[in-house]
Coordinates of C-alpha atoms in Angstrom, one line a residue:
M257 CA 38.9 9.6 9.3
S258 CA 37.7 11.1 6.1
E259 CA 37.0 9.0 2.9
Q260 CA 35.5 9.9 -0.5
V261 CA 33.6 7.3 -2.5
D262 CA 31.1 7.2 -5.4
V263 CA 28.2 6.0 -3.2
V264 CA 27.5 5.7 0.5
V265 CA 24.8 3.3 1.4
V266 CA 23.2 4.0 4.7
G267 CA 21.8 0.7 6.1
G268 CA 23.4 -2.8 5.8
G269 CA 20.3 -5.0 5.6
A270 CA 19.0 -6.9 2.6
A271 CA 18.3 -3.9 0.5
G272 CA 21.5 -2.0 1.3
L273 CA 23.8 -4.9 0.8
S274 CA 22.2 -5.9 -2.4
A275 CA 22.5 -2.4 -3.7
A276 CA 26.2 -2.2 -2.6
V277 CA 27.1 -5.5 -4.3
T278 CA 25.4 -4.3 -7.5
L279 CA 27.3 -1.0 -7.4
A280 CA 30.7 -2.7 -6.5
R281 CA 30.2 -5.1 -9.5
A282 CA 29.6 -2.0 -11.6
R283 CA 33.1 -0.9 -10.5
R284 CA 31.9 1.9 -8.2
S285 CA 33.6 2.7 -5.0
V286 CA 30.9 2.0 -2.4
L287 CA 30.8 2.1 1.4
V288 CA 28.0 0.7 3.6
V289 CA 27.3 2.3 6.9
D290 CA 25.4 0.1 9.3
D291 CA 24.3 0.5 12.9
G292 CA 23.9 -3.2 13.5
T293 CA 20.2 -3.3 14.3
P294 CA 18.5 -5.2 11.5
R295 CA 14.7 -5.3 11.9
N296 CA 14.4 -9.0 11.5
S297 CA 17.1 -10.0 14.0
P298 CA 14.6 -11.5 16.5
A299 CA 13.5 -14.1 13.9
A300 CA 15.0 -17.6 13.9
G301 CA 15.2 -17.7 10.1
V302 CA 14.5 -15.9 6.9
H303 CA 11.9 -17.5 4.6
G304 CA 11.0 -17.2 1.0
V305 CA 14.5 -16.5 -0.1
L306 CA 15.2 -19.0 -2.9
G307 CA 18.2 -21.1 -2.1
Q308 CA 18.5 -19.7 1.4
E309 CA 15.4 -21.1 3.1
G310 CA 15.5 -20.8 6.9
V311 CA 18.9 -19.1 7.1
P312 CA 19.3 -17.0 10.3
P313 CA 19.0 -13.3 9.5
L314 CA 22.4 -12.4 10.8
V315 CA 24.1 -15.2 8.8
L316 CA 22.4 -14.0 5.6
L317 CA 23.9 -10.5 6.3
E318 CA 27.3 -12.0 7.0
R319 CA 27.3 -13.7 3.6
G320 CA 26.2 -10.5 2.0
R321 CA 29.1 -8.6 3.6
A322 CA 31.6 -11.2 2.5
E323 CA 30.3 -11.0 -1.1
L324 CA 30.6 -7.2 -1.0
A325 CA 34.2 -7.4 0.3
G326 CA 35.0 -9.7 -2.6
Y327 CA 34.1 -7.0 -5.0
G328 CA 36.1 -4.3 -3.1
G329 CA 33.2 -2.8 -1.1
S330 CA 33.3 -2.3 2.6
V331 CA 31.1 -1.8 5.7
L332 CA 31.6 0.7 8.5
A333 CA 29.9 0.0 11.8
G334 CA 28.1 2.8 13.6
P335 CA 25.1 5.1 13.4
V336 CA 24.9 8.1 11.1
V337 CA 24.4 11.3 13.1
A338 CA 24.4 13.9 10.3
A339 CA 24.1 14.1 6.5
Q340 CA 24.1 17.1 4.3
R341 CA 25.0 18.4 0.9
A342 CA 28.6 19.4 0.4
D343 CA 30.9 20.2 -2.5
G344 CA 28.5 19.0 -5.1
G345 CA 27.9 15.7 -3.3
F346 CA 27.1 14.7 0.2
L347 CA 28.9 14.6 3.6
V348 CA 27.9 11.9 6.0
T349 CA 29.1 12.0 9.7
L350 CA 29.2 9.0 12.0
A351 CA 28.9 8.9 15.8
D352 CA 32.7 8.5 16.1
R353 CA 33.2 11.6 13.9
T354 CA 34.2 9.7 10.9
S355 CA 33.4 11.8 7.8
L356 CA 32.4 10.3 4.5
Q357 CA 32.1 12.2 1.2
A358 CA 30.0 10.7 -1.5
R359 CA 28.7 11.7 -4.9
R360 CA 25.4 9.9 -4.3
L361 CA 23.6 8.4 -1.3
L362 CA 21.4 5.3 -1.1
V363 CA 19.2 5.2 2.0
A364 CA 18.3 1.6 3.1
T365 CA 17.7 2.2 6.8
G366 CA 14.5 0.1 7.0
L367 CA 11.7 0.9 9.5
A368 CA 10.7 0.6 13.1
D369 CA 7.8 -1.6 14.1
E370 CA 5.6 0.4 16.6
L371 CA 3.8 -2.3 18.5
P372 CA 0.7 -2.1 20.7
D373 CA 1.4 -1.4 24.3
V374 CA 0.4 -4.8 25.7
P375 CA 2.6 -6.3 28.5
G376 CA 4.6 -9.3 27.2
L377 CA 4.0 -8.7 23.5
R378 CA 7.3 -7.1 22.5
E379 CA 9.3 -9.9 24.2
R380 CA 7.7 -12.5 21.9
W381 CA 8.0 -10.3 18.8
G382 CA 9.6 -12.2 15.9
H383 CA 9.1 -15.5 17.7
D384 CA 5.4 -16.4 18.2
V385 CA 4.1 -12.9 17.9
L386 CA 4.3 -12.0 14.2
H387 CA 2.6 -10.0 11.5
C388 CA 3.5 -11.5 8.0
P389 CA 1.9 -14.8 7.0
Y390 CA 4.2 -15.1 4.0
C391 CA 7.2 -14.8 6.2
H392 CA 6.1 -17.0 9.1
G393 CA 2.7 -18.5 8.3
W394 CA 4.1 -21.9 7.5
E395 CA 5.8 -22.1 10.9
V396 CA 2.5 -21.6 12.7
R397 CA 0.3 -23.7 10.4
D398 CA -2.5 -25.6 12.0
Q399 CA -1.9 -24.0 15.3
P400 CA -4.4 -21.9 17.4
I401 CA -3.8 -18.4 16.1
G402 CA -5.0 -15.1 17.7
V403 CA -5.2 -11.9 15.7
L404 CA -4.8 -8.8 17.9
G405 CA -7.3 -6.3 16.5
T406 CA -6.0 -2.7 16.4
S407 CA -7.6 -1.2 13.3
E408 CA -10.1 -1.8 10.5
R409 CA -7.4 -3.9 8.8
S410 CA -7.6 -6.6 11.5
V411 CA -10.5 -8.3 9.7
H412 CA -8.3 -8.6 6.6
Q413 CA -5.5 -10.0 8.7
A414 CA -7.8 -12.6 10.3
L415 CA -9.1 -13.8 7.0
L416 CA -5.5 -13.9 5.6
F417 CA -4.2 -16.1 8.5
R418 CA -7.2 -18.4 8.1
Q419 CA -5.3 -19.8 5.0
W420 CA -2.7 -21.3 7.4
S421 CA -5.0 -22.6 10.2
D422 CA -8.6 -23.4 10.7
D423 CA -8.4 -22.3 14.4
V424 CA -8.2 -18.5 14.1
V425 CA -9.9 -16.0 16.5
L426 CA -10.0 -12.2 16.1
L427 CA -9.3 -10.6 19.4
Q428 CA -11.2 -7.3 19.0
H429 CA -9.0 -5.4 21.5
T430 CA -9.0 -1.8 20.1
A431 CA -10.4 -2.5 16.6
P432 CA -13.8 -1.3 15.6
D433 CA -16.7 -3.7 15.5
P434 CA -16.8 -5.6 12.2
T435 CA -19.4 -4.4 9.8
P436 CA -22.3 -6.8 9.1
Q437 CA -20.7 -7.9 5.9
E438 CA -17.3 -8.4 7.6
A439 CA -19.0 -10.4 10.4
E440 CA -20.7 -12.6 7.8
R441 CA -17.4 -13.2 6.0
L442 CA -15.6 -14.0 9.3
A443 CA -18.4 -16.4 10.4
A444 CA -18.4 -18.1 7.0
R445 CA -14.7 -18.9 7.4
G446 CA -15.1 -20.0 11.0
V447 CA -13.2 -17.1 12.5
R448 CA -14.7 -16.3 16.0
V449 CA -14.6 -12.7 17.2
V450 CA -13.7 -12.3 20.9
P451 CA -14.7 -8.9 22.3
G452 CA -12.7 -7.2 25.0
R453 CA -9.3 -5.6 25.4
V454 CA -6.2 -7.7 25.7
V455 CA -4.2 -6.8 28.8
E456 CA -1.4 -9.4 28.8
V457 CA 0.4 -11.8 26.6
L458 CA 0.9 -15.1 28.5
V459 CA 4.0 -17.3 28.2
S460 CA 4.5 -20.9 29.5
D461 CA 7.7 -22.9 29.2
G462 CA 9.3 -20.2 27.1
R463 CA 6.5 -20.1 24.5
L464 CA 3.4 -18.0 24.0
S465 CA 0.4 -19.8 25.6
G466 CA -2.4 -17.2 25.2
V467 CA -3.7 -13.8 26.2
R468 CA -5.6 -12.4 29.1
L469 CA -8.5 -10.1 28.5
E470 CA -9.5 -7.2 30.7
S471 CA -12.4 -9.3 32.0
G472 CA -9.9 -11.9 33.3
E473 CA -10.7 -14.4 30.7
V474 CA -7.8 -16.3 29.2
V475 CA -7.9 -17.2 25.5
A476 CA -5.4 -20.0 24.8
R477 CA -3.3 -19.5 21.7
S478 CA 0.0 -20.7 20.3
A479 CA 0.7 -17.7 18.1
L480 CA -0.4 -14.1 18.0
T481 CA -0.5 -11.8 15.0
V482 CA -0.5 -8.1 15.1
M483 CA -0.2 -5.3 12.5
P484 CA 2.4 -2.8 13.8
R485 CA 2.5 0.8 12.7
F486 CA 5.5 1.2 10.4
A487 CA 7.8 4.2 10.7
A488 CA 10.7 4.8 8.3
R489 CA 14.0 5.3 10.1
L490 CA 15.5 8.7 9.4
D491 CA 17.9 9.1 12.3
G492 CA 20.7 11.5 11.3
L493 CA 19.3 12.0 7.8
T494 CA 16.9 14.9 8.2
G495 CA 19.6 17.4 7.1
L496 CA 19.2 16.0 3.6
G497 CA 15.6 17.3 3.4
L498 CA 14.2 13.8 3.5
T499 CA 10.8 13.5 5.3
A500 CA 8.6 10.6 6.2
V501 CA 5.1 10.8 4.8
P502 CA 1.9 8.7 5.3
H503 CA 1.9 5.5 3.2
E504 CA -1.0 5.2 0.9
T505 CA -2.2 1.9 2.5
G506 CA -2.5 3.6 5.9
V507 CA 0.0 1.3 7.6
G508 CA 2.3 4.1 8.7
Q509 CA 5.0 6.4 7.3
H510 CA 7.6 5.9 4.6
I511 CA 10.1 7.8 2.5
A512 CA 8.4 8.4 -0.8
S513 CA 10.3 7.3 -3.9
D514 CA 9.6 6.6 -7.6
L515 CA 9.6 3.1 -9.2
I516 CA 13.4 3.1 -9.5
G517 CA 14.0 4.3 -6.0
A518 CA 14.8 8.0 -6.6
S519 CA 13.6 10.2 -3.7
S520 CA 12.4 13.8 -3.8
V521 CA 16.0 14.9 -3.0
P522 CA 18.3 14.9 -6.1
G523 CA 21.1 12.5 -5.7
V524 CA 19.5 10.4 -3.0
W525 CA 17.9 7.0 -3.6
V526 CA 16.0 4.9 -1.2
A527 CA 15.3 1.1 -1.2
G528 CA 13.7 -1.5 1.1
N529 CA 11.4 -1.1 4.0
A530 CA 12.3 2.6 4.4
T531 CA 10.2 3.3 1.3
D532 CA 8.1 0.0 0.9
P533 CA 6.9 -1.0 4.4
M534 CA 5.4 -4.2 3.2
A535 CA 8.6 -5.5 1.4
Q536 CA 9.8 -8.9 2.4
V537 CA 13.5 -9.8 2.2
T538 CA 13.4 -10.8 -1.4
T539 CA 11.5 -7.7 -2.4
A540 CA 14.0 -5.5 -0.5
M541 CA 16.9 -7.2 -2.3
A542 CA 15.3 -6.6 -5.7
A543 CA 14.6 -3.0 -4.8
G544 CA 18.2 -2.5 -3.7
T545 CA 19.5 -3.9 -7.0
R546 CA 17.1 -1.8 -9.1
A547 CA 17.9 1.4 -7.2
A548 CA 21.7 0.7 -7.6
A549 CA 21.3 0.2 -11.3
A550 CA 19.4 3.5 -11.7
L551 CA 21.9 5.3 -9.5
N552 CA 24.8 3.9 -11.5
W553 CA 23.2 5.2 -14.7
D554 CA 22.8 8.7 -13.1
L555 CA 26.6 8.7 -12.4
I556 CA 27.3 7.5 -15.9
S557 CA 25.2 10.3 -17.4
E558 CA 27.0 12.9 -15.2
E559 CA 30.4 11.5 -16.3
T560 CA 29.4 11.4 -19.9
D561 CA 28.2 15.0 -19.8
G562 CA 31.6 16.0 -18.3
A563 CA 33.5 14.1 -21.0
V564 CA 31.5 15.8 -23.7
T565 CA 32.2 19.2 -22.2
A566 CA 35.9 18.4 -21.9
A567 CA 36.1 17.2 -25.5
A568 CA 34.6 20.4 -26.8
R569 CA 37.2 22.6 -25.3

């Protein structure tokens, strides 16, 4: 199969679908390629999305696909295995050898959460092991919360989650010792620092019940927070010249872009967690819409230049 469209959007999450709907409403031919692995799929619900509070992540995406179809856009399932420049545009190849030609690309592939290697932790990720208080803090309010220390940012995370519960402990794990000032601030907020490496996440009756330290001590907790290392997903896209670079906050790597989503590669835009690791669903939606508008103007400019040249002949 080979198809030519104005824009191929790689990634069918919140950013990608929002971009695609915006482009389709701008009367652009648009095709979304999605590998079916949304980052937030383990979560029970999406929070902070006005009018959609608590909707399951996959339901939200189903609604987005339906909206896109209503404007003439479509979604193809499958991973991208190659992408490159071709004939003044781009050629995208899927795993089933489907070839897509596009005048422009929008990358909304999201990121991968690289979690600490602690037995039992990944299995609870997105349930009672979490990282974003604005996404899930309300759901664990007033519960005993443990913050798994992995870097100097762990003090910040502990103080942040203290807003949602007065029972927060900082499990030092692999994080450095708090500075005297940090220790003073933690103590003033009633956040206890527990030294020692965490060797196991404990579960009872299908829910997180605590952690076991290397010493054998068990610290009872109902929720555990951790700051993953974020890594932009670039599978199949390196042929474009896109690279992941360190994010300025030190949280991992991202695809650099300007304020409207243009990447360093002409004709390629990027939106969502692939470029903004800290973006929530609503932020990713807005970024997708903004990048789509900028991309559409780029196409309009190209078409207008062509019309001017044709009229002068």
